[in-house]
PDB file of C-alpha atoms in Angstrom:
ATOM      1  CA  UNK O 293       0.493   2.089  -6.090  1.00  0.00           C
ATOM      2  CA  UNK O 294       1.601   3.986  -3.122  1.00  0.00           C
ATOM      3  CA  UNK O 295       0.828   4.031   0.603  1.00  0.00           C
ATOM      4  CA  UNK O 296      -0.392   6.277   2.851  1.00  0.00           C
ATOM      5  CA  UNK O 297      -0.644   5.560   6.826  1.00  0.00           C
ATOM      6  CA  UNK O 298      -4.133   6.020   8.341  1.00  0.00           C
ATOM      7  CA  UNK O 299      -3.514   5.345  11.331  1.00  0.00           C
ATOM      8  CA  UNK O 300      -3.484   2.031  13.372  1.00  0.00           C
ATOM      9  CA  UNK O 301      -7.281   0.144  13.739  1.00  0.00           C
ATOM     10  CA  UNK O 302      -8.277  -0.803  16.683  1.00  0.00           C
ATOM     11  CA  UNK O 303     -10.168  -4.197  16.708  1.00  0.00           C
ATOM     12  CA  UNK O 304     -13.140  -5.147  19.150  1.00  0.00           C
ATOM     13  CA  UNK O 305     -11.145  -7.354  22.728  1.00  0.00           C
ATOM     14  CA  UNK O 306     -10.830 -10.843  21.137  1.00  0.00           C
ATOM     15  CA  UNK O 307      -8.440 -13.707  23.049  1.00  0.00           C
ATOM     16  CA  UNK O 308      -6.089 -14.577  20.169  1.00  0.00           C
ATOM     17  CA  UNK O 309      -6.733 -11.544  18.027  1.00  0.00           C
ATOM     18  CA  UNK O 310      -4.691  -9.517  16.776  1.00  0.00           C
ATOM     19  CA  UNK O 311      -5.150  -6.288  13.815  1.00  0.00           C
ATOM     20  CA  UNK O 312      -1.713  -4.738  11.981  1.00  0.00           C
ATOM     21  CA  UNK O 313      -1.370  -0.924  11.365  1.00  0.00           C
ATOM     22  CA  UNK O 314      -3.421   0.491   8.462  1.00  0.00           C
ATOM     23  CA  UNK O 315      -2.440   2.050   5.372  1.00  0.00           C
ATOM     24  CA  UNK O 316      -3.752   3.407   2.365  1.00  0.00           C
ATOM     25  CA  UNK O 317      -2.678   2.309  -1.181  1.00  0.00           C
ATOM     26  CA  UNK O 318      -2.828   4.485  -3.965  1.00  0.00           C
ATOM     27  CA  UNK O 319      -2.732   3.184  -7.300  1.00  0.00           C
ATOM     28  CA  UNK O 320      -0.148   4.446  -9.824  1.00  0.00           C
ATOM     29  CA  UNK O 321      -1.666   5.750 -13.371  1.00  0.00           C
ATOM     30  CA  UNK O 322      -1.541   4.391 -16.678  1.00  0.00           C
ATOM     31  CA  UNK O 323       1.002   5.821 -18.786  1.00  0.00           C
ATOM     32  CA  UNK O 324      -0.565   5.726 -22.380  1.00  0.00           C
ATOM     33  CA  UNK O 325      -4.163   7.859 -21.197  1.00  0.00           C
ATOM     34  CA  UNK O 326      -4.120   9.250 -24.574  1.00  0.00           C
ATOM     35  CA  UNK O 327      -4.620   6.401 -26.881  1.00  0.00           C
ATOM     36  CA  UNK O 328      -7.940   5.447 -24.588  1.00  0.00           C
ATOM     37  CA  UNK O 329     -11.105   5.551 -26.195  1.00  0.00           C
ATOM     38  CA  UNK O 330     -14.060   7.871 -25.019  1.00  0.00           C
ATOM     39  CA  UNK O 331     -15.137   5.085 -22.523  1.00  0.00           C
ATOM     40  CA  UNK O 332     -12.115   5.387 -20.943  1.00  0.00           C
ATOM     41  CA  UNK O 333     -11.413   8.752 -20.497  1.00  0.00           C
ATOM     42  CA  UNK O 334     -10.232  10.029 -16.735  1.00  0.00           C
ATOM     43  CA  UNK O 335     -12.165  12.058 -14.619  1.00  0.00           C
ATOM     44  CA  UNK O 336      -9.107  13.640 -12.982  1.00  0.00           C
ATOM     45  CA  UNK O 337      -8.477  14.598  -8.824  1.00  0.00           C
ATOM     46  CA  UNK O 338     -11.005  11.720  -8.243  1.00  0.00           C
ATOM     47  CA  UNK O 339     -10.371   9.275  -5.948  1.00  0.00           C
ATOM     48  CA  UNK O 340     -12.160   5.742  -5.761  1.00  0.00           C
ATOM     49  CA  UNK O 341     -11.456   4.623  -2.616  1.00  0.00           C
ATOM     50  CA  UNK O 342     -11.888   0.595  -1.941  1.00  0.00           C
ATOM     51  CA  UNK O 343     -11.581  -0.487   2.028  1.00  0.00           C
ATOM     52  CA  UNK O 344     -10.397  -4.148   2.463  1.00  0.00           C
ATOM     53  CA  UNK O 345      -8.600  -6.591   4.960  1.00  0.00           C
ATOM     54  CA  UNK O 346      -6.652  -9.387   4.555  1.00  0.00           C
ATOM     55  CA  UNK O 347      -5.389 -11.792   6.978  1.00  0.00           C
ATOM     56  CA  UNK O 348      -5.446 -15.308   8.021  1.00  0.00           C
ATOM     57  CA  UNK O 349      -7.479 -17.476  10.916  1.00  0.00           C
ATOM     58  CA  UNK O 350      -5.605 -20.566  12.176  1.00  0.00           C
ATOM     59  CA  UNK O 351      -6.898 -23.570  14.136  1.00  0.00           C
ATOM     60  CA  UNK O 352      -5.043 -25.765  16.970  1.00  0.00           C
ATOM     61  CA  UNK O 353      -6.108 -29.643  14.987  1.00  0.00           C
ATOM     62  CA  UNK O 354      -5.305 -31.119  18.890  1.00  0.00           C
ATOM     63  CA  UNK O 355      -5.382 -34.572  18.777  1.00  0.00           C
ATOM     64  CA  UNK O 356      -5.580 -34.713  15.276  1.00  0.00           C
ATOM     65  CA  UNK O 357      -2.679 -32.684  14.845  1.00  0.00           C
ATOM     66  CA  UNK O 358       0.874 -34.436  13.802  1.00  0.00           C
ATOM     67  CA  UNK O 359       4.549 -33.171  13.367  1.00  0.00           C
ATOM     68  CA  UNK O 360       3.778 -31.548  10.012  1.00  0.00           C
ATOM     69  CA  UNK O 361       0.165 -30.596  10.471  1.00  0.00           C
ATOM     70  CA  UNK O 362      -0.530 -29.331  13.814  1.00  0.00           C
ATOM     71  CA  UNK O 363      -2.707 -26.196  12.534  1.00  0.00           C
ATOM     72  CA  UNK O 364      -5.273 -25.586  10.006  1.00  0.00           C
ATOM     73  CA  UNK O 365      -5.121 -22.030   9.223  1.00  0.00           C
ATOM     74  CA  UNK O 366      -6.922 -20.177   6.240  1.00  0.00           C
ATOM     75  CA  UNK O 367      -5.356 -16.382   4.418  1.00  0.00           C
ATOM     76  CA  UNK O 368      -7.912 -14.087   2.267  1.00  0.00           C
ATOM     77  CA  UNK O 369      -8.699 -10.830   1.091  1.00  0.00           C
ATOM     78  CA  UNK O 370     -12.082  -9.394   2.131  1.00  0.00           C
ATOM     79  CA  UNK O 371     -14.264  -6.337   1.951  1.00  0.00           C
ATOM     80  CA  UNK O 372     -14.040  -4.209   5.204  1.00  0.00           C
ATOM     81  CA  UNK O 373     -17.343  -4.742   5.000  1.00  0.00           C
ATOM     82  CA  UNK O 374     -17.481  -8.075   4.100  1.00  0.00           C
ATOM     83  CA  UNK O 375     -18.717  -6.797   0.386  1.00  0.00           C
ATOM     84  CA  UNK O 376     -17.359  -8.457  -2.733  1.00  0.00           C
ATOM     85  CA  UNK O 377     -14.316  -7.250  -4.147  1.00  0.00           C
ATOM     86  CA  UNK O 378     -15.061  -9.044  -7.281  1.00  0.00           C
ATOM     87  CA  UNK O 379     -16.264  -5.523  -8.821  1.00  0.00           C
ATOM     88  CA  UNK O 380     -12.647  -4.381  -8.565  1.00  0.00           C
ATOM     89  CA  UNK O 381     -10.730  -7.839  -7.839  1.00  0.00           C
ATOM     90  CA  UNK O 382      -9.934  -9.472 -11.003  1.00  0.00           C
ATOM     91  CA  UNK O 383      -7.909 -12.136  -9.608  1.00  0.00           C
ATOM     92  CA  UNK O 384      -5.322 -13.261  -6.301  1.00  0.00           C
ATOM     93  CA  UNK O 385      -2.057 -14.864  -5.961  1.00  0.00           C
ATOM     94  CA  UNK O 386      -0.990 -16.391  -2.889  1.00  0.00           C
ATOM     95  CA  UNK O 387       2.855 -16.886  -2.189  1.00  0.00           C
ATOM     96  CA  UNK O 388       2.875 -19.806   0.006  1.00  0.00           C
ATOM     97  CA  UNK O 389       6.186 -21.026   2.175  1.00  0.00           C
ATOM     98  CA  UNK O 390       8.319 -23.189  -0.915  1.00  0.00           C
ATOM     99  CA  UNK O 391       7.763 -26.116   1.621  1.00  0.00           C
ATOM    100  CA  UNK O 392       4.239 -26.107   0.248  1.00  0.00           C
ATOM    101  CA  UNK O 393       3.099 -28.188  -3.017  1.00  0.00           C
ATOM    102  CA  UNK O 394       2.464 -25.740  -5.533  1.00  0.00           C
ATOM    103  CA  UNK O 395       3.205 -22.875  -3.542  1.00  0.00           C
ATOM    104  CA  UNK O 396       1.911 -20.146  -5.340  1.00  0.00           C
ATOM    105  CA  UNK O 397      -1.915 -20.517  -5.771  1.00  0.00           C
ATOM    106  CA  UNK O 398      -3.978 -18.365  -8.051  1.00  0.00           C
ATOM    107  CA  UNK O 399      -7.798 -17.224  -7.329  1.00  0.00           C
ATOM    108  CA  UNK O 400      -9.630 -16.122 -10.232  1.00  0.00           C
ATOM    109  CA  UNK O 401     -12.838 -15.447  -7.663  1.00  0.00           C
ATOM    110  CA  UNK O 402     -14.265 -14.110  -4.775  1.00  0.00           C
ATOM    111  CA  UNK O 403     -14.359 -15.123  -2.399  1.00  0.00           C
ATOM    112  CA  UNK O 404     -10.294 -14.829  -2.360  1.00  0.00           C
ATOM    113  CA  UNK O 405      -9.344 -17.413  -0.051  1.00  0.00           C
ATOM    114  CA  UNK O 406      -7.435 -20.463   0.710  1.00  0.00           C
ATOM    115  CA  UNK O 407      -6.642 -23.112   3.343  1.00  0.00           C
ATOM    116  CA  UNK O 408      -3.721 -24.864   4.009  1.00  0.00           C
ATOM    117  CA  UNK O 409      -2.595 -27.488   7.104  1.00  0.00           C
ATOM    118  CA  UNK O 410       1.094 -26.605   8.182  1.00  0.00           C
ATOM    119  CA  UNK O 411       2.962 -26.537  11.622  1.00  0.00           C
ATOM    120  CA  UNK O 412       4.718 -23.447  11.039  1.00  0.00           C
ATOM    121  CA  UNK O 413       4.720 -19.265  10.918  1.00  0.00           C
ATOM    122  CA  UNK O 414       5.867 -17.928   7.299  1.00  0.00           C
ATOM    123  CA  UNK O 415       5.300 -14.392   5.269  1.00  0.00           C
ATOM    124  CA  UNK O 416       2.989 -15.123   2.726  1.00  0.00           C
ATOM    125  CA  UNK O 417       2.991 -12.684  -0.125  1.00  0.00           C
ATOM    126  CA  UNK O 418      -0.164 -11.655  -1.649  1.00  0.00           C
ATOM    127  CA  UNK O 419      -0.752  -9.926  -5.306  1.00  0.00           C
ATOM    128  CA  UNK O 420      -3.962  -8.458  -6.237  1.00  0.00           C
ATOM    129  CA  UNK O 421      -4.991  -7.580  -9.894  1.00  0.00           C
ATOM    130  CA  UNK O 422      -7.629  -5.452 -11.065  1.00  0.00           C
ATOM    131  CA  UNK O 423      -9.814  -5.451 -14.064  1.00  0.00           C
ATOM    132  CA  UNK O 424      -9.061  -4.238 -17.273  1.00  0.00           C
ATOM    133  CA  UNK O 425     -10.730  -0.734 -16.923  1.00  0.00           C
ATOM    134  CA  UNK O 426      -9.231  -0.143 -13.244  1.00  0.00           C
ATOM    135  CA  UNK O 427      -5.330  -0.796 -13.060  1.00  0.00           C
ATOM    136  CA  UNK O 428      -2.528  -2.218 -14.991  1.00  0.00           C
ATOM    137  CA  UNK O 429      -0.661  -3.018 -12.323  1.00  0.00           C
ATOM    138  CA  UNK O 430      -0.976  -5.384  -9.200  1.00  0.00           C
ATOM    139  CA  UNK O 431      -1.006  -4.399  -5.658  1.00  0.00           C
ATOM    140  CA  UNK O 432       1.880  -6.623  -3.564  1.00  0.00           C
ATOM    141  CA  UNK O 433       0.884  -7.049   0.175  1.00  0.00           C
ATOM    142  CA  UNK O 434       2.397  -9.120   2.756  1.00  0.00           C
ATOM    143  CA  UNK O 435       0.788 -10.936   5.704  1.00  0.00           C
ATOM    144  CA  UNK O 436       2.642 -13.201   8.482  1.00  0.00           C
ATOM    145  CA  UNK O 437       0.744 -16.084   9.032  1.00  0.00           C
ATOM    146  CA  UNK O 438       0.302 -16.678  12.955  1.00  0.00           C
ATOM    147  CA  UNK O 439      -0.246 -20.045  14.420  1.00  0.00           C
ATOM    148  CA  UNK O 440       0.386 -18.848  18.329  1.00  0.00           C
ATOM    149  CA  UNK O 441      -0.873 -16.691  20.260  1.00  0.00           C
ATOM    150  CA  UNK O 442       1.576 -14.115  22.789  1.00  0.00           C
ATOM    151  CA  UNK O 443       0.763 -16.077  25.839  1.00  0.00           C
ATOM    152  CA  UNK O 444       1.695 -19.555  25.439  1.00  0.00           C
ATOM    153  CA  UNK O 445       1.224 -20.318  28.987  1.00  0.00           C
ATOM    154  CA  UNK O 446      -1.789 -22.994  28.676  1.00  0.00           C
ATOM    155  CA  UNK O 447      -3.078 -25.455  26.299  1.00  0.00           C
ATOM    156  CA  UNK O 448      -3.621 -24.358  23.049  1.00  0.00           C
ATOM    157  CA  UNK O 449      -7.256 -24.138  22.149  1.00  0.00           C
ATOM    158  CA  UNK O 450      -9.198 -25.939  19.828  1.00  0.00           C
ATOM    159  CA  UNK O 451     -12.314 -23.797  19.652  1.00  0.00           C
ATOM    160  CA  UNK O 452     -10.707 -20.360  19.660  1.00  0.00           C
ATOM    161  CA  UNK O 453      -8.369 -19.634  16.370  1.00  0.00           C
ATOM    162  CA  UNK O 454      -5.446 -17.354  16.320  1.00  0.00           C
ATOM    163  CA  UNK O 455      -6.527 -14.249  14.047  1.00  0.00           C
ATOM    164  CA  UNK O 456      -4.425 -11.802  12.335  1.00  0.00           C
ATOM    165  CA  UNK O 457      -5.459  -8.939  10.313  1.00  0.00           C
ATOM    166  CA  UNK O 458      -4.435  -5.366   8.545  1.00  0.00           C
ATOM    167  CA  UNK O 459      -6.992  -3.024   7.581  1.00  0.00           C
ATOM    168  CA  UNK O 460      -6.418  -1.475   3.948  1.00  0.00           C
ATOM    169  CA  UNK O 461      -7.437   1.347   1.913  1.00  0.00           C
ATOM    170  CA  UNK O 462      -7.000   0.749  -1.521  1.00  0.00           C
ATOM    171  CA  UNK O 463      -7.070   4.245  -3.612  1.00  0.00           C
ATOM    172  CA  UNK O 464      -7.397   4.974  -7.053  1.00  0.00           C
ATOM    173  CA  UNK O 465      -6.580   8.196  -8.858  1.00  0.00           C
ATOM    174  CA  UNK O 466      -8.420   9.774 -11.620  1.00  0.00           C
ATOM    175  CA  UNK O 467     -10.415   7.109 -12.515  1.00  0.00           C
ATOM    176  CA  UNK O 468     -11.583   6.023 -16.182  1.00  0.00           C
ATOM    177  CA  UNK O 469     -15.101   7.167 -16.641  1.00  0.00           C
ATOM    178  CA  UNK O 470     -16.362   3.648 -17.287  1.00  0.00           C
ATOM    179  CA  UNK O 471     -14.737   2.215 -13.855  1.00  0.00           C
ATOM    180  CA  UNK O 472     -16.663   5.020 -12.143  1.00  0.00           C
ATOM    181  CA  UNK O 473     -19.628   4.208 -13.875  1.00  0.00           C
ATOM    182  CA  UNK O 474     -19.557   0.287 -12.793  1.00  0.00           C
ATOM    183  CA  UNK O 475     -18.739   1.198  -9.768  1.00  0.00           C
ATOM    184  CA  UNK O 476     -20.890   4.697  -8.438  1.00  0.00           C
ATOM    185  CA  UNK O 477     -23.347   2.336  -6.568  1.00  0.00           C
ATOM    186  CA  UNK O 478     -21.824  -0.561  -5.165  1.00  0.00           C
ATOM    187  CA  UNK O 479     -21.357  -0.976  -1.560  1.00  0.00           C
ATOM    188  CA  UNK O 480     -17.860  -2.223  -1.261  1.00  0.00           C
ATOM    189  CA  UNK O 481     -16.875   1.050  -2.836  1.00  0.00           C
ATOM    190  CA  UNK O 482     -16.785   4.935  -1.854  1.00  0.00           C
ATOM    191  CA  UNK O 483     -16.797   7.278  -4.921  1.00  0.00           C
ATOM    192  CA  UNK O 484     -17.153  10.821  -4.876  1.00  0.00           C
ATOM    193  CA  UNK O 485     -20.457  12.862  -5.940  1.00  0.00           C
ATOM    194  CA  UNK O 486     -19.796  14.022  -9.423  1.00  0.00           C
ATOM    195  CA  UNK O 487     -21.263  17.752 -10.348  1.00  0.00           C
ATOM    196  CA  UNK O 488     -24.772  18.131 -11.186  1.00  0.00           C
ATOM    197  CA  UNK O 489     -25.623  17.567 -15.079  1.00  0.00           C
ATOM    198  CA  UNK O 490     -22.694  15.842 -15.493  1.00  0.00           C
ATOM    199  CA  UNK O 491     -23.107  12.874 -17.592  1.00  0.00           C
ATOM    200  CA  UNK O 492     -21.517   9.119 -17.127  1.00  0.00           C
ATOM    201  CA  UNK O 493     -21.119   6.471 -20.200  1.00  0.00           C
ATOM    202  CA  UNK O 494     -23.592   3.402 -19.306  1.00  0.00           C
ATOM    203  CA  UNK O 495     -21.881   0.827 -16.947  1.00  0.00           C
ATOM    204  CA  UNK O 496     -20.421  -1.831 -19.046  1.00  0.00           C
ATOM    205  CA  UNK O 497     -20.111  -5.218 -17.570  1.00  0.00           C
ATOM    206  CA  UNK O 498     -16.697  -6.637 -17.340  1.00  0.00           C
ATOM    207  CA  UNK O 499     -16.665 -10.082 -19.309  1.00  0.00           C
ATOM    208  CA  UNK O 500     -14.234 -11.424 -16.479  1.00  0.00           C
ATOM    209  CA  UNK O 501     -16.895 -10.684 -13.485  1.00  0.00           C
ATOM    210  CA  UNK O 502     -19.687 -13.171 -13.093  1.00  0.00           C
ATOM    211  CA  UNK O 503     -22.423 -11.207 -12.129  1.00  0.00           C
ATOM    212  CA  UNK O 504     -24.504 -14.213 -11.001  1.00  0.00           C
ATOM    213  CA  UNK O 505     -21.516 -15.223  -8.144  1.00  0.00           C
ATOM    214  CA  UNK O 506     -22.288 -13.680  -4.691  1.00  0.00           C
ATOM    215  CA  UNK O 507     -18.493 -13.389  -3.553  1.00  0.00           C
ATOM    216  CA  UNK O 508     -19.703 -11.259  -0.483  1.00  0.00           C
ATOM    217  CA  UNK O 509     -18.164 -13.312   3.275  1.00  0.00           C
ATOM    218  CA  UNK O 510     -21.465 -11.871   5.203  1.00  0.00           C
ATOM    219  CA  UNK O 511     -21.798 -15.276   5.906  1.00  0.00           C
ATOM    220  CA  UNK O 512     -18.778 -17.241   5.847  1.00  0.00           C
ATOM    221  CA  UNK O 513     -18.162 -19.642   7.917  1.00  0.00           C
ATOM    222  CA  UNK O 514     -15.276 -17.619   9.977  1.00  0.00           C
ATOM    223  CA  UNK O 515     -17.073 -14.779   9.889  1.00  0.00           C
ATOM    224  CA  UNK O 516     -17.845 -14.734  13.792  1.00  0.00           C
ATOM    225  CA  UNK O 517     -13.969 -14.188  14.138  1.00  0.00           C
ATOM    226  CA  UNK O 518     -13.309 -11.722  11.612  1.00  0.00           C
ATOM    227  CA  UNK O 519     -11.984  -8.661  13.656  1.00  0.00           C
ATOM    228  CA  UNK O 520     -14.103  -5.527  14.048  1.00  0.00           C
ATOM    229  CA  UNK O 521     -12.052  -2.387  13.572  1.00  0.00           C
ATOM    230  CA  UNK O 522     -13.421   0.311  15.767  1.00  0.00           C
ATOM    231  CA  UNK O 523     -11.834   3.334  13.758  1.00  0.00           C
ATOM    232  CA  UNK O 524     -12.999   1.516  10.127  1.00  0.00           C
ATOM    233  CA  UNK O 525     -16.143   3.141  10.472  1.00  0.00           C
ATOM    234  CA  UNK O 526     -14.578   6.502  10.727  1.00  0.00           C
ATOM    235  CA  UNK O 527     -12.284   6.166   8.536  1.00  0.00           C
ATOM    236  CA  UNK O 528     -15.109   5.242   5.626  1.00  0.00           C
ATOM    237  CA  UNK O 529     -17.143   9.019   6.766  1.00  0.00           C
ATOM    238  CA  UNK O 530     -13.475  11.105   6.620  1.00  0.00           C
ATOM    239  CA  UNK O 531     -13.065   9.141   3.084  1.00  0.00           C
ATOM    240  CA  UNK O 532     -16.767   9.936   2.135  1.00  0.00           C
ATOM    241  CA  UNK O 533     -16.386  13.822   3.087  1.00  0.00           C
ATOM    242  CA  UNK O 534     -12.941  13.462   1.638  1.00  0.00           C
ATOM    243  CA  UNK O 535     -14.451  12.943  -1.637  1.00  0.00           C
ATOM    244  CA  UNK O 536     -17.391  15.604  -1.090  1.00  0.00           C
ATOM    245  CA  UNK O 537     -15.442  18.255  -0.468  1.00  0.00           C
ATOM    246  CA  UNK O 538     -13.422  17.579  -4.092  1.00  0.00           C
ATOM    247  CA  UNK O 539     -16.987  17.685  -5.861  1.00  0.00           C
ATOM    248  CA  UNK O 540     -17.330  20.803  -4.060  1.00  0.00           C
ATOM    249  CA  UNK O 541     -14.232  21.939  -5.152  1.00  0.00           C
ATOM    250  CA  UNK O 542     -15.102  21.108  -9.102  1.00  0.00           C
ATOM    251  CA  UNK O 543     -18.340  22.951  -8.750  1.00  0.00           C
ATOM    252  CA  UNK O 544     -17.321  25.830  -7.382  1.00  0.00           C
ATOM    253  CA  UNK O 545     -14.310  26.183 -10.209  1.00  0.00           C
ATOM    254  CA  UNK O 546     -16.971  25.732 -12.922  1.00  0.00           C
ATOM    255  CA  UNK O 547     -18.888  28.372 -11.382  1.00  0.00           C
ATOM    256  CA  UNK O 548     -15.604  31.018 -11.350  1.00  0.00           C
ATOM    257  CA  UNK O 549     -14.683  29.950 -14.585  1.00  0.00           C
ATOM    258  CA  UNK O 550     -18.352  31.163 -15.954  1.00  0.00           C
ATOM    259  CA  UNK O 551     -18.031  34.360 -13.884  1.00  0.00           C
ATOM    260  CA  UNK O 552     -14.775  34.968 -15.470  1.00  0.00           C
ATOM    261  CA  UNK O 553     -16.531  34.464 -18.808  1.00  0.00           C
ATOM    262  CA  UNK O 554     -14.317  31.194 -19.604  1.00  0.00           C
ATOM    263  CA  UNK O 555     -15.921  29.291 -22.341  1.00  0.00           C
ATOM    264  CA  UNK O 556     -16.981  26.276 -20.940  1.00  0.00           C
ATOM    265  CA  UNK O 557     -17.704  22.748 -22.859  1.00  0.00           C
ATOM    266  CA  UNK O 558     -21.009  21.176 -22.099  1.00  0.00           C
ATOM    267  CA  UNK O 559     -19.045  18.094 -21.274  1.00  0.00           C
ATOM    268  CA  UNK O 560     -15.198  17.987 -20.862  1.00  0.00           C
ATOM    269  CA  UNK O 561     -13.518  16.010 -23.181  1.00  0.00           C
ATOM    270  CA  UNK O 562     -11.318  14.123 -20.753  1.00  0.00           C
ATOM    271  CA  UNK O 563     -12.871  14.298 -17.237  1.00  0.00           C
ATOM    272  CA  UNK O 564     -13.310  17.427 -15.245  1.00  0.00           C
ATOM    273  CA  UNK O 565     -10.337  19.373 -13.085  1.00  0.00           C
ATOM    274  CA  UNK O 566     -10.012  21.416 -10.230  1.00  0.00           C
ATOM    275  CA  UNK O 567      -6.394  23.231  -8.873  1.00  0.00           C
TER     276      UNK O 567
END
């Protein structure tokens, strides 16, 4: 996958709060497209474009703190929307500080979290992998866990936690068919609008998803101090037209191509393409 800077988001005045410069991943493409089956044929120029942030929200323990435990601090992955990833997510590894028992820690569902105690600031690496019909290939962020905030003037609070978040775009080029399929309708996702009479396989349900598991944080407990990114919003409705404008595109080739008397297939055999 490869990046592309967005621009830096904003978040809402919070005491201890702090949000890192966006940027947008793209994911890289699977080298062996022509041994897929029908279900996974590409639908190529289309972007799937999946919004997330990831951070971590630590807590001054006060008196209960100690020499080695003096903060209780918890890192995920989220929806930008609070949605759940777990329609794109397969699974999340955690790099933890090698201080830590069993410092790499493995999520197999959303909500993709942990919490640790600790007294002190490390990188912690984060892997994301994606289902079967999605990606081969992780997606490697890193996040600095902060226990302090800037001014260090007064007490440390209790009540109030330090937060730290980055606001990510996670994009996916020409994807399979049956990922778009899945996908078309679910919130935590923007997709493009595919030309008319164009027809999708039936969504198939990925054995590794549990259907039944609401993995949205809409209601997690820290959820009053996730950050609000002011420019998130706007960056979803330039994605969204993004993604119009390339249907637009398609259908107005289609409609050249006829004028210009080029046969055309009732369906293309491998996805649809525009210059």
């Amino acid at each position: 996958m490869s990046a592309r800077k967005v621009g830096e988001a904003q978040p809402q005045p919070e005491d201890g709060g702090s949000a890192q410069v966006s940027q947008s991943v793209r994911a890289s493409k699977s080298s062996d497209d022509s041994d897929k089956k029908s279900t996974d044929r590409k639908l190529k120029d289309v972007d799937i474009c999946v919004p997330i942030v990831y951070g971590t929200i630590a807590f001054y323990l006060g008196r209960k703190a100690s020499e080695s435990q003096s903060h209780k601090w918890t890192v995920y992955v989220r929806g930008a929307t609070n949605e759940d990833l777990g329609v794109v997510v397969k699974r999340v590894v955690f790099q933890l500080h090698p201080s830590f028992n069993n410092p790499m820690r493995v999520i197999e569902s959303p909500p993709f979290e942990l919490t640790e105690c600790g007294w002190g600031e490390f990188e912690i690496a984060i892997s994301l992998f994606f289902h079967n019909d999605i990606c081969e290939k992780q997606l490697d962020l890193y996040h600095h866990l902060k226990l302090y905030t800037e001014d260090e003037s007064g007490p440390q609070s209790t009540k109030k936690p330090v937060v730290m978040e980055s606001y990510n775009e996670i994009v996916f080029p020409d994807p399979s068919e049956a990922f778009f399929a899945r996908v078309q309708n679910h919130p935590a996702v923007i997709v493009p609008r595919l030309p008319a009479g164009f027809n999708l396989p039936n969504p198939v349900i990925n054995d590794n998803m549990n259907e039944n598991k609401c993995g949205d944080t809409k209601d997690h407990p820290l959820s009053q101090w996730f950050l609000n990114f002011s420019e998130a919003d706007e960056l979803l409705k330039l994605a969204a037209a993004r993604q119009e404008v390339q249907a637009h595109i398609v259908n107005m080739r289609r409609k050249l191509n006829l004028m210009e008397g080029v046969p055309q297939l009732s369906k293309p055999p491998s996805g649809f393409e525009y210059a």
